PDB file of C-alpha atoms and ligand atoms in Angstrom:
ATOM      1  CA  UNK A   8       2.890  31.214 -17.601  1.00 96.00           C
ATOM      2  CA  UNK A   9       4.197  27.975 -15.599  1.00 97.00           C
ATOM      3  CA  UNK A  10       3.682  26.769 -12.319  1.00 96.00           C
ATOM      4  CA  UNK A  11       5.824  27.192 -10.138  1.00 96.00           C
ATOM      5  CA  UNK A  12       4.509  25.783  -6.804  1.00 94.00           C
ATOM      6  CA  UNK A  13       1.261  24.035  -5.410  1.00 92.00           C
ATOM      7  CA  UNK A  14       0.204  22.791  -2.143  1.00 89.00           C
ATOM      8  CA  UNK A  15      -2.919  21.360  -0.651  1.00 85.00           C
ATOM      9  CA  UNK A  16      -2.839  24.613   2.090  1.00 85.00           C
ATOM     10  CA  UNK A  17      -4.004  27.818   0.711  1.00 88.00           C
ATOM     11  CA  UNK A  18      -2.292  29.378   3.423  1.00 87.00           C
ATOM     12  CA  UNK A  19       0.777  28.271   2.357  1.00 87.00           C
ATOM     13  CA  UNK A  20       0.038  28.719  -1.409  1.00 93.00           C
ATOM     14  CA  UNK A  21      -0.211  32.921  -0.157  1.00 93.00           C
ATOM     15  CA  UNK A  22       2.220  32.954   2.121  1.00 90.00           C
ATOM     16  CA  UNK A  23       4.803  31.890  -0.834  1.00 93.00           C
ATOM     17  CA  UNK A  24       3.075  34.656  -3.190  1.00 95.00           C
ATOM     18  CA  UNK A  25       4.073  36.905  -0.508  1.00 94.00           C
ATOM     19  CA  UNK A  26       7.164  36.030  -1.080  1.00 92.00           C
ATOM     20  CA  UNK A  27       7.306  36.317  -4.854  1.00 95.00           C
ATOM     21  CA  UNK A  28       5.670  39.455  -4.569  1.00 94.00           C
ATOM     22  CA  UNK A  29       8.565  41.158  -2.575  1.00 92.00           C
ATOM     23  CA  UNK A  30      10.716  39.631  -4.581  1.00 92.00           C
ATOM     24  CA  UNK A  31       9.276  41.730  -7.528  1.00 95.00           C
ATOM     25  CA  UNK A  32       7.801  38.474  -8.951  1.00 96.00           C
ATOM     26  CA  UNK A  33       4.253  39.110 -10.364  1.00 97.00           C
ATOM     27  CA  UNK A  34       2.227  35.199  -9.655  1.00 97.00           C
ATOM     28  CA  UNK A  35      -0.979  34.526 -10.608  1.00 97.00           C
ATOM     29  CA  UNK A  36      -3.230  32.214  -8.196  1.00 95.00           C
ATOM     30  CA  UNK A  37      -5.284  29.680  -9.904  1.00 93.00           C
ATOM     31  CA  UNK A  38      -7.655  26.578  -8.173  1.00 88.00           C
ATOM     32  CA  UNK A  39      -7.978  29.486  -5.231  1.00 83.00           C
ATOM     33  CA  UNK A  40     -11.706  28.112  -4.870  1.00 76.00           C
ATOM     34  CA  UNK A  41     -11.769  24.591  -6.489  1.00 62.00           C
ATOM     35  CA  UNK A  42     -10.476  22.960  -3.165  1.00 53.00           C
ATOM     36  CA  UNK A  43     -14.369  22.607  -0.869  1.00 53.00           C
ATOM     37  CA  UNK A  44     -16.686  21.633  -3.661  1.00 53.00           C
ATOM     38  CA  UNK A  45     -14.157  19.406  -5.671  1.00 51.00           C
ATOM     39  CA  UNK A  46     -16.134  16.343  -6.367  1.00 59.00           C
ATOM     40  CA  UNK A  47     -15.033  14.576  -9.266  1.00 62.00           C
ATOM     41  CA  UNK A  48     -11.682  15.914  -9.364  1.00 59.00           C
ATOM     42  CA  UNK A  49      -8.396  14.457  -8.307  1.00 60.00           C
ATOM     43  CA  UNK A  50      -6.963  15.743  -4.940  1.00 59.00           C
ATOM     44  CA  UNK A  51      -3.714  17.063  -6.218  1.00 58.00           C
ATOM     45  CA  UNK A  52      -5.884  18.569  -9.175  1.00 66.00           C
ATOM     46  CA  UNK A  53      -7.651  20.721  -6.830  1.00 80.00           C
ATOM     47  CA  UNK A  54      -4.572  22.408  -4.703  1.00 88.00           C
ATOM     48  CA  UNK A  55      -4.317  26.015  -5.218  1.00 92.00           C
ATOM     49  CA  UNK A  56      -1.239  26.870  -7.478  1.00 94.00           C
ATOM     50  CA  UNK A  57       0.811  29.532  -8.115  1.00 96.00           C
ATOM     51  CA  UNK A  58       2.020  30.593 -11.748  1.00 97.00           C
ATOM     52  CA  UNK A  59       4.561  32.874 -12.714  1.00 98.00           C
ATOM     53  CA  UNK A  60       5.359  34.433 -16.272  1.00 97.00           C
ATOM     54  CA  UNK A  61       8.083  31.971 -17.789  1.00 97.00           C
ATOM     55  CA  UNK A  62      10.863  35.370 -17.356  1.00 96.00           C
ATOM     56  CA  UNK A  63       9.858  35.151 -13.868  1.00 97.00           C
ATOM     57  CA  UNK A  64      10.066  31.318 -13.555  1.00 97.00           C
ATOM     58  CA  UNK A  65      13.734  31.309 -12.487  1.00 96.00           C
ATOM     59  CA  UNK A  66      14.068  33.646 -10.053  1.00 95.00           C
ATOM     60  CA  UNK A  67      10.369  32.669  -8.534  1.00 95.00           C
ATOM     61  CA  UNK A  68      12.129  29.197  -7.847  1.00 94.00           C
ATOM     62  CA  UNK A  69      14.947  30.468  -6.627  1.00 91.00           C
ATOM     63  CA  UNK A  70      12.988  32.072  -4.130  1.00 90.00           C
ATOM     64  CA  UNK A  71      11.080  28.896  -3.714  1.00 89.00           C
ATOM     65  CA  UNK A  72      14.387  27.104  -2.907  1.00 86.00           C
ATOM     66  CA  UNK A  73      16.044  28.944  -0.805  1.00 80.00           C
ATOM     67  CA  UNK A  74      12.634  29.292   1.358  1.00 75.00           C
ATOM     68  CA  UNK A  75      12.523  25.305   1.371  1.00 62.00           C
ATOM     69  CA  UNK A  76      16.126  25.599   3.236  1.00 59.00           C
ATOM     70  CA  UNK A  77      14.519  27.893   5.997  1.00 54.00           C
ATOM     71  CA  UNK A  78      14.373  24.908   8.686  1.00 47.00           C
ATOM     72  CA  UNK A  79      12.458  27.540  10.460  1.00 51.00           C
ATOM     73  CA  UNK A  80       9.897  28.302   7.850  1.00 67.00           C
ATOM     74  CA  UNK A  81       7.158  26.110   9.319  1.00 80.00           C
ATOM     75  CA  UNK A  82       6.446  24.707  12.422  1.00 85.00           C
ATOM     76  CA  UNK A  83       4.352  21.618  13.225  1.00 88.00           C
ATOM     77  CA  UNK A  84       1.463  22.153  15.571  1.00 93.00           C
ATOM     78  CA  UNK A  85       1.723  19.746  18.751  1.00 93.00           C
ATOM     79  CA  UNK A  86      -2.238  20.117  19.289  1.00 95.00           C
ATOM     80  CA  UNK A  87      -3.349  18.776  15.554  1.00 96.00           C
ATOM     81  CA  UNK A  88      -0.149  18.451  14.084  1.00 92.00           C
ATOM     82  CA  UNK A  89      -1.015  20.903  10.967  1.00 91.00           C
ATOM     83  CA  UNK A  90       1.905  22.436   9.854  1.00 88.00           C
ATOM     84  CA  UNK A  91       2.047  26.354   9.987  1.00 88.00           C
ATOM     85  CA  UNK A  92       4.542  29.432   8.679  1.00 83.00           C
ATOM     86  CA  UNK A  93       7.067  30.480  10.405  1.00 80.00           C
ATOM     87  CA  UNK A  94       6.009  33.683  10.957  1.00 80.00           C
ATOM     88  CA  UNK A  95       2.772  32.345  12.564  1.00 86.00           C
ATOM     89  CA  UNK A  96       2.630  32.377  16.899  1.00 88.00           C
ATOM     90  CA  UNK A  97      -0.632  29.810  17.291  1.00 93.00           C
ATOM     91  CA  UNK A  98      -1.568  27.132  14.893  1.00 94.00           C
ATOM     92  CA  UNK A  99      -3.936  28.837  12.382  1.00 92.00           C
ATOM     93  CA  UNK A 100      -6.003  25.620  12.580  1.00 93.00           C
ATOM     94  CA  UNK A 101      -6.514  24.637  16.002  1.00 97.00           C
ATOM     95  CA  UNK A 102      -4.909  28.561  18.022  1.00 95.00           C
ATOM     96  CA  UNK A 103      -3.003  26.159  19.543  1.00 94.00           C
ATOM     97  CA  UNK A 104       0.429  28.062  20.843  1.00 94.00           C
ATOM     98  CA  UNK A 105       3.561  27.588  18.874  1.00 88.00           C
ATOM     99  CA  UNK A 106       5.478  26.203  21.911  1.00 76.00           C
TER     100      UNK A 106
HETATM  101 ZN1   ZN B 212      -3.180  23.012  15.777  1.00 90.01          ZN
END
């Protein structure tokens, strides 16, 4: 297995394994629950991450990529400035409206 991407968001951490998953890419979600009672640990050791079997690992990041080019694949909230997918119409944080 290898990791193939991590972000503080959960959200965002499922809405890419969403991604892999129609893409026929079989991930594995690991620190899903670390996150709220952390203590000790480093921030960034506490993001959710996604892992992929290494056969997987170059066609997961292509998918990766080419989602990073999306200009439109999140949108910034103007109520509490969290960002948000694309695919989202009010800020899952705040239900702020997209525009
Ligand atoms: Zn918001």
């Amino acid at each position: 297995m290898e990791l193939v991407y991590s972000h503080d968001q959960l959200l965002m951490v499922n809405h890419v394994r969403n991604l892999l998953e129609s893409a026929y890419i079989k991930s594995e979600l690991r620190n899903e629950f670390l996150g709220s009672g952390a203590g000790d640990l480093a921030p960034l050791d506490t993001w959710p991450e996604l892992w992929v079997a290494f056969d997987d690992v170059e066609k997961a990041k292509a998918v990766i990529s080419n989602m990073d080019n999306e200009s439109a694949f999140v949108w910034h909230c103007k109520g509490c400035d969290e960002e948000n997918p694309a695919a989202f119409d009010i800020c899952w944080q705040c239900e702020k409206p997209k525009i």
